[in-house]
XYZ file of C-alpha atoms in Angstrom:
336
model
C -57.079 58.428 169.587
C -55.433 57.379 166.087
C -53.267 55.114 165.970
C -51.594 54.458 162.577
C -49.546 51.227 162.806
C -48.307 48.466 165.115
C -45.420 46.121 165.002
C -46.077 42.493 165.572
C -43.842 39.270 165.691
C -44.057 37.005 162.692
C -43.008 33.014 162.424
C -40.594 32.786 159.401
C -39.591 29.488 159.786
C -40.482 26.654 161.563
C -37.339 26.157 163.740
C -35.120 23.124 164.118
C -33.648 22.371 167.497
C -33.346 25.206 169.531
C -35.258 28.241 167.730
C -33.165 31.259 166.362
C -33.563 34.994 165.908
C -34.130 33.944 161.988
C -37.221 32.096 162.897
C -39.141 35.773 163.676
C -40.131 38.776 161.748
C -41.029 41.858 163.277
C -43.636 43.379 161.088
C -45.115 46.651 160.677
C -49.094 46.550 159.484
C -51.752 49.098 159.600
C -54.237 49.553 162.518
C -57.792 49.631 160.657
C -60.734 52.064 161.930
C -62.532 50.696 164.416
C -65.800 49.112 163.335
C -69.066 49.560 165.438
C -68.971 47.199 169.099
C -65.228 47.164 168.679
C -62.343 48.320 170.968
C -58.328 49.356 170.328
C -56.454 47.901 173.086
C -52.905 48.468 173.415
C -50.487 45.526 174.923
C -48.497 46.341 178.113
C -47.294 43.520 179.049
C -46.723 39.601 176.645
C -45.751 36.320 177.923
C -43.591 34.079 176.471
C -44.397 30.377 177.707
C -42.476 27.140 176.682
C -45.826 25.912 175.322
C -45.139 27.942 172.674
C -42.537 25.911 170.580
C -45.120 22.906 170.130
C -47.021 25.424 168.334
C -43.981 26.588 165.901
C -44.080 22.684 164.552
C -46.829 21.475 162.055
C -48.437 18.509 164.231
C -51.551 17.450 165.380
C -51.507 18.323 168.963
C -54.190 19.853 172.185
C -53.903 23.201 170.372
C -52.964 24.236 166.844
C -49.797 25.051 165.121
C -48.864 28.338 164.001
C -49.252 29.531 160.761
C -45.916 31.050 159.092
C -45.554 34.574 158.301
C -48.603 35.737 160.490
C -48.561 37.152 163.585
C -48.027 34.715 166.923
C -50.034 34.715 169.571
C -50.042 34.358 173.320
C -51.082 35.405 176.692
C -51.284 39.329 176.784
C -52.297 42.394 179.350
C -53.493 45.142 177.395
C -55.349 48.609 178.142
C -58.368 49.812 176.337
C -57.423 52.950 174.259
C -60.109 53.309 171.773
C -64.448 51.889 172.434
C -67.119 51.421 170.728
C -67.860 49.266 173.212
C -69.316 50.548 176.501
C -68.588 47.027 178.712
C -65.251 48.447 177.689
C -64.452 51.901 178.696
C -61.389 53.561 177.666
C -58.489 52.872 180.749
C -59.990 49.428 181.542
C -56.929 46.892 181.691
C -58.010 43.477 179.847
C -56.153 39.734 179.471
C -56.066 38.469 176.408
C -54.534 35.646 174.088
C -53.133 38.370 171.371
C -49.671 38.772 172.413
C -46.646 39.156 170.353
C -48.154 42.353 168.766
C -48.496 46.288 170.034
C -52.050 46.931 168.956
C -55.183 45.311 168.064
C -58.975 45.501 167.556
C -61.705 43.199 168.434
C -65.253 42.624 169.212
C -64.499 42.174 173.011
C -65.207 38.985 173.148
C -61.687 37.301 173.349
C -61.062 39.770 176.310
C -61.457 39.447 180.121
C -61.269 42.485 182.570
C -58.804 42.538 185.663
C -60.246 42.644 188.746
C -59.686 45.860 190.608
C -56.399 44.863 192.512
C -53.332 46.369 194.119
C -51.187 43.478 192.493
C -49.578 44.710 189.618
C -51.442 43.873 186.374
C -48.454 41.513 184.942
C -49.064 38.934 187.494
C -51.985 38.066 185.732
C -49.602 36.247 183.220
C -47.649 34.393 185.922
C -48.363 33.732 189.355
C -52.263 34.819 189.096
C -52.669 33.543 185.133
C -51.559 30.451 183.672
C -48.401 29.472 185.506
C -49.800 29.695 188.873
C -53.374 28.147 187.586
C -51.440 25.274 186.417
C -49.380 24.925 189.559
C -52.539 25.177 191.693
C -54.271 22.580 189.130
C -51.787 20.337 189.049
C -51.143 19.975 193.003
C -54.101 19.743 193.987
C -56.486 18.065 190.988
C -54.020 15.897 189.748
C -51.360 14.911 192.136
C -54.026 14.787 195.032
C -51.306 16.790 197.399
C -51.259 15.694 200.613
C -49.935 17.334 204.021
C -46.939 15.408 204.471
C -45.972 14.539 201.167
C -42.237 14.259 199.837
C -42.615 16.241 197.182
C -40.067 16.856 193.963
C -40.054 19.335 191.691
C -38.235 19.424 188.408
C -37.491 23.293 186.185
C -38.340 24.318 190.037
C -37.107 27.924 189.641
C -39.532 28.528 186.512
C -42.716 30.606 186.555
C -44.927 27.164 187.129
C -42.042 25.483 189.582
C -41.544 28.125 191.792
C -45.134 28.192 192.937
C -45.140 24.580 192.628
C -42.785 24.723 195.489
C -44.201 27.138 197.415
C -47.634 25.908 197.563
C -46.817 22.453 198.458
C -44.459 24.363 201.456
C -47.748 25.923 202.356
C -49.764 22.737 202.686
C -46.901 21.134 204.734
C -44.278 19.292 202.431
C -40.982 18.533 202.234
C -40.283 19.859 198.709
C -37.137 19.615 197.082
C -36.058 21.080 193.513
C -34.052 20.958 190.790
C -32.671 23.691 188.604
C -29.628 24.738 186.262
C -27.559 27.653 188.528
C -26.089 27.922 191.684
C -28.268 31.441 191.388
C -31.336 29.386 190.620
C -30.576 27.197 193.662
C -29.842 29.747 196.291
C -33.229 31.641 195.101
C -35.234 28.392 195.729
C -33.353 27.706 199.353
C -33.376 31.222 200.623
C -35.808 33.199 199.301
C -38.470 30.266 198.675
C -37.414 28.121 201.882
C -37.635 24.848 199.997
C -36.021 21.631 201.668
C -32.948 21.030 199.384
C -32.483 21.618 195.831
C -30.430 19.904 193.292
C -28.185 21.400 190.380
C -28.358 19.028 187.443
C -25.977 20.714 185.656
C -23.002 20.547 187.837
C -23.692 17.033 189.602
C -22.339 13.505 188.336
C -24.935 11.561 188.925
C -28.788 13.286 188.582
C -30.282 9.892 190.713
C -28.351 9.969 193.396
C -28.093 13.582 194.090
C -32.263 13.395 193.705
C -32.434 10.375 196.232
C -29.256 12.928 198.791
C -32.320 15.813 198.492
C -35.124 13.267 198.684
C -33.815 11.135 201.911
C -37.861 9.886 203.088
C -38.371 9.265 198.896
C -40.600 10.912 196.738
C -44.378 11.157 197.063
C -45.597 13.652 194.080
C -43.096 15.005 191.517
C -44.075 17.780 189.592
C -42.912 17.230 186.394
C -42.041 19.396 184.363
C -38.524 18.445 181.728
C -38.796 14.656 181.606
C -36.151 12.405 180.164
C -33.259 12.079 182.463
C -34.952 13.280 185.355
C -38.571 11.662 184.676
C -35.876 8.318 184.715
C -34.242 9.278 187.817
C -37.579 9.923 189.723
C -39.166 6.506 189.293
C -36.451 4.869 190.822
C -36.801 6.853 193.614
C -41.025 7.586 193.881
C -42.407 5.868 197.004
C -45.309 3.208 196.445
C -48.822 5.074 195.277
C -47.234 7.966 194.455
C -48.243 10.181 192.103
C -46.640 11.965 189.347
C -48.311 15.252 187.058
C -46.899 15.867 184.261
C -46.871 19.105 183.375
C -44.452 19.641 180.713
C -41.199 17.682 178.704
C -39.073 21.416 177.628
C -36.070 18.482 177.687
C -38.333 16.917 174.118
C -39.361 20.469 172.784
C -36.320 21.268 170.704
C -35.435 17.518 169.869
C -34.958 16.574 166.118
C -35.489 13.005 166.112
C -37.369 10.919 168.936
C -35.571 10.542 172.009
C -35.577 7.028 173.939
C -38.456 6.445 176.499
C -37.433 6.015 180.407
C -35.930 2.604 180.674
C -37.917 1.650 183.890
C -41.253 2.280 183.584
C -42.045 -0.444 184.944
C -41.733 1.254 188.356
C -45.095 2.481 187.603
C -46.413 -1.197 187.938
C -44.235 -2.388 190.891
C -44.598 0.720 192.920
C -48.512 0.827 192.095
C -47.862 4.497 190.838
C -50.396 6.841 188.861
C -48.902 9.118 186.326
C -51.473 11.659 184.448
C -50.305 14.321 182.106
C -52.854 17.264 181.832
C -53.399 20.796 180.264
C -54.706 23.477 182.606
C -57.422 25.109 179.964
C -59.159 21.772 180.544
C -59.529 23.273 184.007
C -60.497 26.602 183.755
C -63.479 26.537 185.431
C -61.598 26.405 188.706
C -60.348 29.956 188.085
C -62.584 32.200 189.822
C -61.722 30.094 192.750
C -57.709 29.578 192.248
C -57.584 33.650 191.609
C -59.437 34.077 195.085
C -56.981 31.800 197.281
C -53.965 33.210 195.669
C -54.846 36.440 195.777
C -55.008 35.948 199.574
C -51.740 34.235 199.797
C -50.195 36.916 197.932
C -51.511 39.825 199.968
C -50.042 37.866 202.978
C -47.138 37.255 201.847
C -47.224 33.486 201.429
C -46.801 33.334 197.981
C -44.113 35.420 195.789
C -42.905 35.676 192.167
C -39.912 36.499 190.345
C -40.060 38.567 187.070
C -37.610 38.305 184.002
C -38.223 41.079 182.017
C -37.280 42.019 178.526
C -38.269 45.439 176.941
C -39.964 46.038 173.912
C -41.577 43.799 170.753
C -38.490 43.595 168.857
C -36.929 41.493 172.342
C -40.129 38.940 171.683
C -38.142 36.439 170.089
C -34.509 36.681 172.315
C -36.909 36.231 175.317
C -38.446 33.369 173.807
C -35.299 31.704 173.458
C -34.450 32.562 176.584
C -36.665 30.502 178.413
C -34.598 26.780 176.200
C -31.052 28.286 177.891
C -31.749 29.073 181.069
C -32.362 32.579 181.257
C -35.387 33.276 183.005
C -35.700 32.971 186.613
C -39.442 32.937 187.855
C -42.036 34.242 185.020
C -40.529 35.414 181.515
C -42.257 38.501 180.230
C -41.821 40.994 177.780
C -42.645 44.879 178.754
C -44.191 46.437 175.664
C -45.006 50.030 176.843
């Protein structure tokens, strides 16, 4: 099979605020003979993760930046289409981190098979990859879940949120939410069966709708925007409880520091423990997070939404996407 070219997604600029379509470049570039031990793989599916903006600035940071006008990269499910490699045949389906691009060669060595599975091979870059891997991770490793707990969840309708919820449901939790639609809310109530959820868009007061959803206070919170609700929540955490931070998307886009929560001293008087973490520092649990949610999966336990855009040149709108509001569950980009 000869495959002549392949379009890939280049930074242009390093954004301010809120990244634009000017910030990308799709890109045309050759695809070189393969070279002896290497294999073609084709992309099917890319992710698009919030991550991802930290990278677009030039900082020192757990992972580093993106380099302008080369290609991006990211979590990726690709098929083998060309081998000279036989622990790769041609058809075998492969994760990799080389998204944000049709086509590409390599040794092998950056790849990782699928298991043989009837779950369809994109879930490997939501509730079976990284999403669900850091909502497993950061339940149980860092927040020390409990049966019982009053749990909150903040950006609970997102591809790491809505399997925070459901997993804590599964252990035995009140959970309660927040999220940015009435849409967003009735998903989490009705189709995830969480305990309450609140809208932070539409209500006056983000605290005191948090403590209406939260009546028996809050145990773990899942964190996940920070500021305002990161504020709200230690007024209203119970004593010892614990807080994992996954993520800040409401500091991603920010163009000049944004004040600290005024009352962190909750974390003294309520004796709390607070740990941010990064789920590759976990990885070794895996194997062992794949296995349980497989099995939840398969029995119906545990379910994902999918927003899907179609095609390379939709990389960068579905990027965006995910700083407005417009993904419910996992964002993903269909490439073939």
């Amino acid at each position: 099979m000869y495959i002549e070219s392949s379009r890939e997604i280049h930074l242009k600029h390093r954004p301010s605020g809120i990244p634009g379509s000017e910030d990308f470049s799709l890109v045309s570039v050759p695809v070189s003979v393969l070279k002896e031990g290497e294999v073609l793989v084709k992309n099917l599916w890319m992710s698009v993760d919030p991550y991802m903006r930290g990278r677009m600035l030039e900082r020192k940071s757990y992972i580093a930046p993106f380099a302008l006008d080369e290609v991006l990269s990211g979590g990726a499910i690709g098929e083998v289409v060309e081998t000279n490699n036989p622990a790769f045949p041609v058809g075998s389906k492969v994760a990799n981190m080389s998204g944000w691009r049709e086509y590409f060669s390599t040794s092998g060595a950056d790849l990782q098979l699928l298991p043989k599975t009837d779950i369809a091979d994109q879930a490997f870059l939501g509730v079976l990859g990284m999403p669900g891997m850091t909502a497993y991770t950061g339940l149980s490793k860092i927040a020390q879940l409990k049966e019982g707990d009053n749990v909150f969840v903040s950006a609970a309708s997102g591809a790491v949120g809505a399997i925070v919820c459901q997993i804590a449901k599964l252990k035995g939790c009140y959970v309660a939410g927040s999220v940015g639609s009435d849409e967003k809310a009735r998903y989490l109530l009705e189709e995830l069966g969480v305990d309450a959820v609140v809208n932070y868009k539409t209500t006056d007061n983000l605290q005191e709708s948090i403590a209406t959803a939260c009546p028996q206070g809050i145990d773990v919170y899942f964190e996940n925007v920070g500021g305002a609700h990161l504020e709200a929540v230690l007024n209203l955490m119970n004593d010892y409880g614990r807080i994992a931070v996954c993520g800040m998307i409401d500091q991603y886009n920010a163009t000049s520091p944004s004040a600290g929560p005024s009352n962190l001293s909750q974390l003294i008087i309520k004796k709390l423990t607070m740990q941010g973490f990064i789920v590759f520092d976990h990885w070794d649990g895996y194997p062992a997070f794949v296995e349980q949610m497989t099995q939840w999966i398969q029995q119906g336990k545990i379910s994902a939404k999918e927003t899907v855009y179609q095609g390379i040149e939709q990389a960068p709108e579905a990027f965006i996407g995910l700083f407005t509001g417009k993904n419910t569950g996992k964002m993903l980009v269909k490439l073939a």
